[in-house]
Amino acid sequence: MLFKARGLFIGALAFGAAGGWTASDLLASWSASGGSGQSCKIKGNVSIATGERIFHVPGQRRYAETKISPKYGERWFCSEFEAWGAGWRKSKS
């Protein structure tokens, strides 16, 4: 069972690296919309200049001005661990 779960997770990461939606993306979208009752406050932003996936946590310098546009692949995360696992990096500011 664990082997199958790892295989699915690895497959999802590989698909995500190609720019598609991963199982983690879909789960986070569901969670952010109230599906699990969690409050997801980490903003996953896509850089216009580079296409790089960057997440911002409350309290960071650019957090308040960062807007999320799902049509550009941007999304909410419920934890930093979830953002890292989906292949996003933390904002440096």
PDB file of N, CA and C in Angstrom:
ATOM      1  N   MET A   1       0.828  -1.190   0.000  1.00  0.00           N
ATOM      2  CA  MET A   1       0.000   0.000   0.000  1.00  0.00           C
ATOM      3  C   MET A   1       0.873   1.255   0.000  1.00  0.00           C
ATOM      4  N   LEU A   2       1.897   1.293   0.805  1.00  0.00           N
ATOM      5  CA  LEU A   2       2.784   2.450   0.860  1.00  0.00           C
ATOM      6  C   LEU A   2       3.485   2.648  -0.471  1.00  0.00           C
ATOM      7  N   PHE A   3       3.890   1.540  -1.112  1.00  0.00           N
ATOM      8  CA  PHE A   3       4.558   1.629  -2.416  1.00  0.00           C
ATOM      9  C   PHE A   3       3.643   2.281  -3.440  1.00  0.00           C
ATOM     10  N   LYS A   4       2.360   1.913  -3.443  1.00  0.00           N
ATOM     11  CA  LYS A   4       1.404   2.503  -4.382  1.00  0.00           C
ATOM     12  C   LYS A   4       1.230   3.990  -4.103  1.00  0.00           C
ATOM     13  N   ALA A   5       1.156   4.363  -2.836  1.00  0.00           N
ATOM     14  CA  ALA A   5       0.987   5.774  -2.484  1.00  0.00           C
ATOM     15  C   ALA A   5       2.204   6.574  -2.948  1.00  0.00           C
ATOM     16  N   ARG A   6       3.395   6.022  -2.769  1.00  0.00           N
ATOM     17  CA  ARG A   6       4.593   6.723  -3.228  1.00  0.00           C
ATOM     18  C   ARG A   6       4.582   6.883  -4.739  1.00  0.00           C
ATOM     19  N   GLY A   7       4.200   5.845  -5.443  1.00  0.00           N
ATOM     20  CA  GLY A   7       4.149   5.899  -6.901  1.00  0.00           C
ATOM     21  C   GLY A   7       3.193   6.972  -7.395  1.00  0.00           C
ATOM     22  N   LEU A   8       2.048   7.081  -6.740  1.00  0.00           N
ATOM     23  CA  LEU A   8       1.073   8.107  -7.125  1.00  0.00           C
ATOM     24  C   LEU A   8       1.620   9.487  -6.835  1.00  0.00           C
ATOM     25  N   PHE A   9       2.272   9.634  -5.705  1.00  0.00           N
ATOM     26  CA  PHE A   9       2.824  10.931  -5.332  1.00  0.00           C
ATOM     27  C   PHE A   9       3.927  11.345  -6.303  1.00  0.00           C
ATOM     28  N   ILE A  10       4.823  10.433  -6.633  1.00  0.00           N
ATOM     29  CA  ILE A  10       5.900  10.723  -7.575  1.00  0.00           C
ATOM     30  C   ILE A  10       5.328  11.062  -8.946  1.00  0.00           C
ATOM     31  N   GLY A  11       4.326  10.315  -9.379  1.00  0.00           N
ATOM     32  CA  GLY A  11       3.684  10.602 -10.661  1.00  0.00           C
ATOM     33  C   GLY A  11       3.043  11.971 -10.662  1.00  0.00           C
ATOM     34  N   ALA A  12       2.435  12.362  -9.563  1.00  0.00           N
ATOM     35  CA  ALA A  12       1.790  13.667  -9.482  1.00  0.00           C
ATOM     36  C   ALA A  12       2.824  14.771  -9.552  1.00  0.00           C
ATOM     37  N   LEU A  13       3.968  14.582  -8.894  1.00  0.00           N
ATOM     38  CA  LEU A  13       5.010  15.599  -8.953  1.00  0.00           C
ATOM     39  C   LEU A  13       5.574  15.737 -10.363  1.00  0.00           C
ATOM     40  N   ALA A  14       5.764  14.641 -11.045  1.00  0.00           N
ATOM     41  CA  ALA A  14       6.291  14.702 -12.404  1.00  0.00           C
ATOM     42  C   ALA A  14       5.325  15.423 -13.324  1.00  0.00           C
ATOM     43  N   PHE A  15       4.029  15.165 -13.181  1.00  0.00           N
ATOM     44  CA  PHE A  15       3.036  15.839 -14.004  1.00  0.00           C
ATOM     45  C   PHE A  15       3.006  17.316 -13.663  1.00  0.00           C
ATOM     46  N   GLY A  16       3.099  17.646 -12.376  1.00  0.00           N
ATOM     47  CA  GLY A  16       3.093  19.041 -11.945  1.00  0.00           C
ATOM     48  C   GLY A  16       4.285  19.805 -12.496  1.00  0.00           C
ATOM     49  N   ALA A  17       5.441  19.169 -12.569  1.00  0.00           N
ATOM     50  CA  ALA A  17       6.629  19.829 -13.095  1.00  0.00           C
ATOM     51  C   ALA A  17       6.449  20.185 -14.565  1.00  0.00           C
ATOM     52  N   ALA A  18       5.576  19.462 -15.254  1.00  0.00           N
ATOM     53  CA  ALA A  18       5.311  19.748 -16.661  1.00  0.00           C
ATOM     54  C   ALA A  18       4.286  20.863 -16.819  1.00  0.00           C
ATOM     55  N   GLY A  19       3.774  21.371 -15.709  1.00  0.00           N
ATOM     56  CA  GLY A  19       2.856  22.489 -15.758  1.00  0.00           C
ATOM     57  C   GLY A  19       1.396  22.131 -15.594  1.00  0.00           C
ATOM     58  N   GLY A  20       1.059  20.862 -15.392  1.00  0.00           N
ATOM     59  CA  GLY A  20      -0.329  20.461 -15.235  1.00  0.00           C
ATOM     60  C   GLY A  20      -0.771  20.490 -13.783  1.00  0.00           C
ATOM     61  N   TRP A  21      -2.028  20.190 -13.585  1.00  0.00           N
ATOM     62  CA  TRP A  21      -2.573  20.120 -12.221  1.00  0.00           C
ATOM     63  C   TRP A  21      -2.192  18.793 -11.589  1.00  0.00           C
ATOM     64  N   THR A  22      -1.808  18.838 -10.320  1.00  0.00           N
ATOM     65  CA  THR A  22      -1.481  17.614  -9.600  1.00  0.00           C
ATOM     66  C   THR A  22      -2.625  17.265  -8.657  1.00  0.00           C
ATOM     67  N   ALA A  23      -2.576  16.070  -8.103  1.00  0.00           N
ATOM     68  CA  ALA A  23      -3.557  15.676  -7.100  1.00  0.00           C
ATOM     69  C   ALA A  23      -3.488  16.632  -5.921  1.00  0.00           C
ATOM     70  N   SER A  24      -2.294  17.079  -5.567  1.00  0.00           N
ATOM     71  CA  SER A  24      -2.120  18.031  -4.482  1.00  0.00           C
ATOM     72  C   SER A  24      -2.800  19.355  -4.814  1.00  0.00           C
ATOM     73  N   ASP A  25      -2.690  19.802  -6.074  1.00  0.00           N
ATOM     74  CA  ASP A  25      -3.349  21.034  -6.502  1.00  0.00           C
ATOM     75  C   ASP A  25      -4.858  20.926  -6.310  1.00  0.00           C
ATOM     76  N   LEU A  26      -5.416  19.813  -6.768  1.00  0.00           N
ATOM     77  CA  LEU A  26      -6.853  19.622  -6.676  1.00  0.00           C
ATOM     78  C   LEU A  26      -7.315  19.545  -5.227  1.00  0.00           C
ATOM     79  N   LEU A  27      -6.556  18.854  -4.392  1.00  0.00           N
ATOM     80  CA  LEU A  27      -6.894  18.743  -2.980  1.00  0.00           C
ATOM     81  C   LEU A  27      -6.844  20.099  -2.301  1.00  0.00           C
ATOM     82  N   ALA A  28      -5.818  20.889  -2.579  1.00  0.00           N
ATOM     83  CA  ALA A  28      -5.692  22.207  -1.968  1.00  0.00           C
ATOM     84  C   ALA A  28      -6.812  23.134  -2.425  1.00  0.00           C
ATOM     85  N   SER A  29      -7.184  23.054  -3.689  1.00  0.00           N
ATOM     86  CA  SER A  29      -8.282  23.877  -4.196  1.00  0.00           C
ATOM     87  C   SER A  29      -9.567  23.515  -3.478  1.00  0.00           C
ATOM     88  N   TRP A  30      -9.788  22.227  -3.298  1.00  0.00           N
ATOM     89  CA  TRP A  30     -10.970  21.764  -2.585  1.00  0.00           C
ATOM     90  C   TRP A  30     -10.936  22.247  -1.144  1.00  0.00           C
ATOM     91  N   SER A  31      -9.778  22.152  -0.500  1.00  0.00           N
ATOM     92  CA  SER A  31      -9.637  22.586   0.888  1.00  0.00           C
ATOM     93  C   SER A  31      -9.836  24.088   1.019  1.00  0.00           C
ATOM     94  N   ALA A  32      -9.240  24.859   0.116  1.00  0.00           N
ATOM     95  CA  ALA A  32      -9.339  26.314   0.172  1.00  0.00           C
ATOM     96  C   ALA A  32     -10.775  26.771  -0.038  1.00  0.00           C
ATOM     97  N   SER A  33     -11.556  25.988  -0.750  1.00  0.00           N
ATOM     98  CA  SER A  33     -12.932  26.376  -1.009  1.00  0.00           C
ATOM     99  C   SER A  33     -13.865  25.948   0.117  1.00  0.00           C
ATOM    100  N   GLY A  34     -13.301  25.392   1.184  1.00  0.00           N
ATOM    101  CA  GLY A  34     -14.116  25.026   2.333  1.00  0.00           C
ATOM    102  C   GLY A  34     -14.465  23.557   2.391  1.00  0.00           C
ATOM    103  N   GLY A  35     -13.953  22.758   1.487  1.00  0.00           N
ATOM    104  CA  GLY A  35     -14.275  21.342   1.458  1.00  0.00           C
ATOM    105  C   GLY A  35     -13.917  20.622   2.740  1.00  0.00           C
ATOM    106  N   SER A  36     -12.839  21.019   3.392  1.00  0.00           N
ATOM    107  CA  SER A  36     -12.427  20.334   4.607  1.00  0.00           C
ATOM    108  C   SER A  36     -12.590  21.201   5.839  1.00  0.00           C
ATOM    109  N   GLY A  37     -13.025  22.448   5.664  1.00  0.00           N
ATOM    110  CA  GLY A  37     -13.190  23.342   6.793  1.00  0.00           C
ATOM    111  C   GLY A  37     -11.905  24.049   7.190  1.00  0.00           C
ATOM    112  N   GLN A  38     -10.797  23.780   6.503  1.00  0.00           N
ATOM    113  CA  GLN A  38      -9.539  24.436   6.825  1.00  0.00           C
ATOM    114  C   GLN A  38      -9.512  25.841   6.232  1.00  0.00           C
ATOM    115  N   SER A  39      -8.716  26.693   6.840  1.00  0.00           N
ATOM    116  CA  SER A  39      -8.494  28.027   6.306  1.00  0.00           C
ATOM    117  C   SER A  39      -7.096  28.042   5.687  1.00  0.00           C
ATOM    118  N   CYS A  40      -7.029  28.109   4.366  1.00  0.00           N
ATOM    119  CA  CYS A  40      -5.751  28.061   3.661  1.00  0.00           C
ATOM    120  C   CYS A  40      -5.317  29.476   3.335  1.00  0.00           C
ATOM    121  N   LYS A  41      -4.229  29.927   3.952  1.00  0.00           N
ATOM    122  CA  LYS A  41      -3.810  31.322   3.833  1.00  0.00           C
ATOM    123  C   LYS A  41      -2.481  31.528   3.124  1.00  0.00           C
ATOM    124  N   ILE A  42      -1.869  30.467   2.643  1.00  0.00           N
ATOM    125  CA  ILE A  42      -0.593  30.592   1.936  1.00  0.00           C
ATOM    126  C   ILE A  42      -0.897  30.795   0.458  1.00  0.00           C
ATOM    127  N   LYS A  43      -0.346  31.865  -0.112  1.00  0.00           N
ATOM    128  CA  LYS A  43      -0.633  32.243  -1.496  1.00  0.00           C
ATOM    129  C   LYS A  43       0.418  31.683  -2.444  1.00  0.00           C
ATOM    130  N   GLY A  44      -0.026  30.877  -3.398  1.00  0.00           N
ATOM    131  CA  GLY A  44       0.853  30.336  -4.422  1.00  0.00           C
ATOM    132  C   GLY A  44       0.753  31.192  -5.672  1.00  0.00           C
ATOM    133  N   ASN A  45       1.815  31.915  -5.976  1.00  0.00           N
ATOM    134  CA  ASN A  45       1.842  32.885  -7.069  1.00  0.00           C
ATOM    135  C   ASN A  45       2.787  32.411  -8.164  1.00  0.00           C
ATOM    136  N   VAL A  46       2.451  32.692  -9.431  1.00  0.00           N
ATOM    137  CA  VAL A  46       3.312  32.351 -10.556  1.00  0.00           C
ATOM    138  C   VAL A  46       3.929  33.645 -11.076  1.00  0.00           C
ATOM    139  N   SER A  47       5.257  33.691 -11.137  1.00  0.00           N
ATOM    140  CA  SER A  47       5.969  34.877 -11.615  1.00  0.00           C
ATOM    141  C   SER A  47       5.645  35.138 -13.080  1.00  0.00           C
ATOM    142  N   ILE A  48       5.244  36.350 -13.394  1.00  0.00           N
ATOM    143  CA  ILE A  48       4.961  36.732 -14.778  1.00  0.00           C
ATOM    144  C   ILE A  48       6.237  36.685 -15.608  1.00  0.00           C
ATOM    145  N   ALA A  49       7.335  37.142 -15.038  1.00  0.00           N
ATOM    146  CA  ALA A  49       8.604  37.232 -15.762  1.00  0.00           C
ATOM    147  C   ALA A  49       9.233  35.868 -16.056  1.00  0.00           C
ATOM    148  N   THR A  50       9.168  34.941 -15.092  1.00  0.00           N
ATOM    149  CA  THR A  50       9.905  33.682 -15.234  1.00  0.00           C
ATOM    150  C   THR A  50       9.041  32.426 -15.249  1.00  0.00           C
ATOM    151  N   GLY A  51       7.793  32.541 -14.811  1.00  0.00           N
ATOM    152  CA  GLY A  51       6.935  31.365 -14.699  1.00  0.00           C
ATOM    153  C   GLY A  51       7.214  30.556 -13.438  1.00  0.00           C
ATOM    154  N   GLU A  52       8.123  31.038 -12.610  1.00  0.00           N
ATOM    155  CA  GLU A  52       8.487  30.336 -11.375  1.00  0.00           C
ATOM    156  C   GLU A  52       7.311  30.341 -10.401  1.00  0.00           C
ATOM    157  N   ARG A  53       7.141  29.228  -9.697  1.00  0.00           N
ATOM    158  CA  ARG A  53       6.067  29.073  -8.713  1.00  0.00           C
ATOM    159  C   ARG A  53       6.608  29.433  -7.335  1.00  0.00           C
ATOM    160  N   ILE A  54       6.048  30.476  -6.741  1.00  0.00           N
ATOM    161  CA  ILE A  54       6.530  31.018  -5.472  1.00  0.00           C
ATOM    162  C   ILE A  54       5.357  31.119  -4.496  1.00  0.00           C
ATOM    163  N   PHE A  55       5.571  30.713  -3.236  1.00  0.00           N
ATOM    164  CA  PHE A  55       4.496  30.883  -2.262  1.00  0.00           C
ATOM    165  C   PHE A  55       4.866  31.935  -1.224  1.00  0.00           C
ATOM    166  N   HIS A  56       3.828  32.608  -0.726  1.00  0.00           N
ATOM    167  CA  HIS A  56       3.970  33.691   0.242  1.00  0.00           C
ATOM    168  C   HIS A  56       3.142  33.351   1.475  1.00  0.00           C
ATOM    169  N   VAL A  57       3.726  33.529   2.657  1.00  0.00           N
ATOM    170  CA  VAL A  57       3.010  33.261   3.908  1.00  0.00           C
ATOM    171  C   VAL A  57       2.632  34.575   4.569  1.00  0.00           C
ATOM    172  N   PRO A  58       1.549  34.566   5.378  1.00  0.00           N
ATOM    173  CA  PRO A  58       1.155  35.795   6.077  1.00  0.00           C
ATOM    174  C   PRO A  58       2.334  36.364   6.862  1.00  0.00           C
ATOM    175  N   GLY A  59       2.489  37.686   6.775  1.00  0.00           N
ATOM    176  CA  GLY A  59       3.569  38.362   7.485  1.00  0.00           C
ATOM    177  C   GLY A  59       4.754  38.695   6.596  1.00  0.00           C
ATOM    178  N   GLN A  60       4.863  38.042   5.435  1.00  0.00           N
ATOM    179  CA  GLN A  60       5.958  38.375   4.526  1.00  0.00           C
ATOM    180  C   GLN A  60       5.671  39.717   3.845  1.00  0.00           C
ATOM    181  N   ARG A  61       6.730  40.371   3.411  1.00  0.00           N
ATOM    182  CA  ARG A  61       6.652  41.721   2.862  1.00  0.00           C
ATOM    183  C   ARG A  61       5.655  41.857   1.705  1.00  0.00           C
ATOM    184  N   ARG A  62       5.619  40.940   0.781  1.00  0.00           N
ATOM    185  CA  ARG A  62       4.763  41.041  -0.409  1.00  0.00           C
ATOM    186  C   ARG A  62       3.426  40.289  -0.283  1.00  0.00           C
ATOM    187  N   TYR A  63       3.146  39.761   0.908  1.00  0.00           N
ATOM    188  CA  TYR A  63       1.945  38.939   1.074  1.00  0.00           C
ATOM    189  C   TYR A  63       0.664  39.708   0.744  1.00  0.00           C
ATOM    190  N   ALA A  64       0.476  40.872   1.326  1.00  0.00           N
ATOM    191  CA  ALA A  64      -0.780  41.620   1.166  1.00  0.00           C
ATOM    192  C   ALA A  64      -1.043  42.005  -0.291  1.00  0.00           C
ATOM    193  N   GLU A  65      -0.013  42.332  -1.030  1.00  0.00           N
ATOM    194  CA  GLU A  65      -0.207  42.764  -2.425  1.00  0.00           C
ATOM    195  C   GLU A  65      -0.303  41.600  -3.412  1.00  0.00           C
ATOM    196  N   THR A  66       0.020  40.391  -2.976  1.00  0.00           N
ATOM    197  CA  THR A  66      -0.026  39.234  -3.864  1.00  0.00           C
ATOM    198  C   THR A  66      -1.474  38.803  -4.071  1.00  0.00           C
ATOM    199  N   LYS A  67      -1.892  38.761  -5.325  1.00  0.00           N
ATOM    200  CA  LYS A  67      -3.240  38.330  -5.697  1.00  0.00           C
ATOM    201  C   LYS A  67      -3.169  36.945  -6.328  1.00  0.00           C
ATOM    202  N   ILE A  68      -4.193  36.142  -6.108  1.00  0.00           N
ATOM    203  CA  ILE A  68      -4.240  34.782  -6.644  1.00  0.00           C
ATOM    204  C   ILE A  68      -5.229  34.727  -7.805  1.00  0.00           C
ATOM    205  N   SER A  69      -4.734  34.299  -8.958  1.00  0.00           N
ATOM    206  CA  SER A  69      -5.561  34.140 -10.164  1.00  0.00           C
ATOM    207  C   SER A  69      -5.477  32.687 -10.616  1.00  0.00           C
ATOM    208  N   PRO A  70      -6.463  31.859 -10.253  1.00  0.00           N
ATOM    209  CA  PRO A  70      -6.432  30.441 -10.631  1.00  0.00           C
ATOM    210  C   PRO A  70      -6.281  30.207 -12.135  1.00  0.00           C
ATOM    211  N   LYS A  71      -6.773  31.122 -12.962  1.00  0.00           N
ATOM    212  CA  LYS A  71      -6.657  30.918 -14.413  1.00  0.00           C
ATOM    213  C   LYS A  71      -5.209  30.933 -14.884  1.00  0.00           C
ATOM    214  N   TYR A  72      -4.283  31.459 -14.062  1.00  0.00           N
ATOM    215  CA  TYR A  72      -2.856  31.456 -14.390  1.00  0.00           C
ATOM    216  C   TYR A  72      -2.098  30.364 -13.644  1.00  0.00           C
ATOM    217  N   GLY A  73      -2.834  29.461 -13.000  1.00  0.00           N
ATOM    218  CA  GLY A  73      -2.212  28.367 -12.266  1.00  0.00           C
ATOM    219  C   GLY A  73      -1.874  28.719 -10.831  1.00  0.00           C
ATOM    220  N   GLU A  74      -2.304  29.892 -10.386  1.00  0.00           N
ATOM    221  CA  GLU A  74      -2.037  30.299  -9.004  1.00  0.00           C
ATOM    222  C   GLU A  74      -3.079  29.660  -8.096  1.00  0.00           C
ATOM    223  N   ARG A  75      -2.708  29.481  -6.819  1.00  0.00           N
ATOM    224  CA  ARG A  75      -3.584  28.768  -5.899  1.00  0.00           C
ATOM    225  C   ARG A  75      -3.246  29.041  -4.446  1.00  0.00           C
ATOM    226  N   TRP A  76      -4.065  28.528  -3.564  1.00  0.00           N
ATOM    227  CA  TRP A  76      -3.880  28.629  -2.120  1.00  0.00           C
ATOM    228  C   TRP A  76      -3.320  27.317  -1.594  1.00  0.00           C
ATOM    229  N   PHE A  77      -2.505  27.415  -0.536  1.00  0.00           N
ATOM    230  CA  PHE A  77      -1.999  26.248   0.170  1.00  0.00           C
ATOM    231  C   PHE A  77      -2.417  26.350   1.629  1.00  0.00           C
ATOM    232  N   CYS A  78      -2.557  25.192   2.266  1.00  0.00           N
ATOM    233  CA  CYS A  78      -2.930  25.154   3.683  1.00  0.00           C
ATOM    234  C   CYS A  78      -1.721  25.028   4.599  1.00  0.00           C
ATOM    235  N   SER A  79      -0.565  24.673   4.041  1.00  0.00           N
ATOM    236  CA  SER A  79       0.656  24.571   4.839  1.00  0.00           C
ATOM    237  C   SER A  79       1.871  24.771   3.936  1.00  0.00           C
ATOM    238  N   GLU A  80       2.978  25.174   4.543  1.00  0.00           N
ATOM    239  CA  GLU A  80       4.223  25.298   3.776  1.00  0.00           C
ATOM    240  C   GLU A  80       4.649  23.929   3.257  1.00  0.00           C
ATOM    241  N   PHE A  81       4.455  22.905   4.067  1.00  0.00           N
ATOM    242  CA  PHE A  81       4.800  21.543   3.658  1.00  0.00           C
ATOM    243  C   PHE A  81       4.066  21.168   2.367  1.00  0.00           C
ATOM    244  N   GLU A  82       2.794  21.510   2.290  1.00  0.00           N
ATOM    245  CA  GLU A  82       2.001  21.228   1.100  1.00  0.00           C
ATOM    246  C   GLU A  82       2.555  21.986  -0.117  1.00  0.00           C
ATOM    247  N   ALA A  83       2.922  23.248   0.084  1.00  0.00           N
ATOM    248  CA  ALA A  83       3.474  24.062  -1.012  1.00  0.00           C
ATOM    249  C   ALA A  83       4.801  23.478  -1.504  1.00  0.00           C
ATOM    250  N   TRP A  84       5.696  23.142  -0.574  1.00  0.00           N
ATOM    251  CA  TRP A  84       6.987  22.537  -0.951  1.00  0.00           C
ATOM    252  C   TRP A  84       6.738  21.240  -1.708  1.00  0.00           C
ATOM    253  N   GLY A  85       5.822  20.416  -1.204  1.00  0.00           N
ATOM    254  CA  GLY A  85       5.530  19.131  -1.816  1.00  0.00           C
ATOM    255  C   GLY A  85       4.982  19.250  -3.238  1.00  0.00           C
ATOM    256  N   ALA A  86       4.309  20.359  -3.522  1.00  0.00           N
ATOM    257  CA  ALA A  86       3.758  20.586  -4.856  1.00  0.00           C
ATOM    258  C   ALA A  86       4.790  21.213  -5.798  1.00  0.00           C
ATOM    259  N   GLY A  87       6.017  21.456  -5.275  1.00  0.00           N
ATOM    260  CA  GLY A  87       7.083  21.968  -6.123  1.00  0.00           C
ATOM    261  C   GLY A  87       7.237  23.477  -6.155  1.00  0.00           C
ATOM    262  N   TRP A  88       6.629  24.188  -5.214  1.00  0.00           N
ATOM    263  CA  TRP A  88       6.730  25.635  -5.147  1.00  0.00           C
ATOM    264  C   TRP A  88       7.839  26.011  -4.167  1.00  0.00           C
ATOM    265  N   ARG A  89       8.443  27.179  -4.314  1.00  0.00           N
ATOM    266  CA  ARG A  89       9.462  27.643  -3.382  1.00  0.00           C
ATOM    267  C   ARG A  89       8.916  28.827  -2.580  1.00  0.00           C
ATOM    268  N   LYS A  90       9.494  29.026  -1.409  1.00  0.00           N
ATOM    269  CA  LYS A  90       9.061  30.130  -0.546  1.00  0.00           C
ATOM    270  C   LYS A  90       9.646  31.437  -1.044  1.00  0.00           C
ATOM    271  N   SER A  91       8.864  32.501  -0.941  1.00  0.00           N
ATOM    272  CA  SER A  91       9.327  33.829  -1.322  1.00  0.00           C
ATOM    273  C   SER A  91      10.505  34.238  -0.461  1.00  0.00           C
ATOM    274  N   LYS A  92      11.464  34.934  -1.060  1.00  0.00           N
ATOM    275  CA  LYS A  92      12.647  35.387  -0.328  1.00  0.00           C
ATOM    276  C   LYS A  92      12.405  36.662   0.459  1.00  0.00           C
ATOM    277  N   SER A  93      11.284  37.336   0.178  1.00  0.00           N
ATOM    278  CA  SER A  93      11.008  38.590   0.913  1.00  0.00           C
ATOM    279  C   SER A  93       9.824  38.473   1.822  1.00  0.00           C
TER     280      SER A  93
END
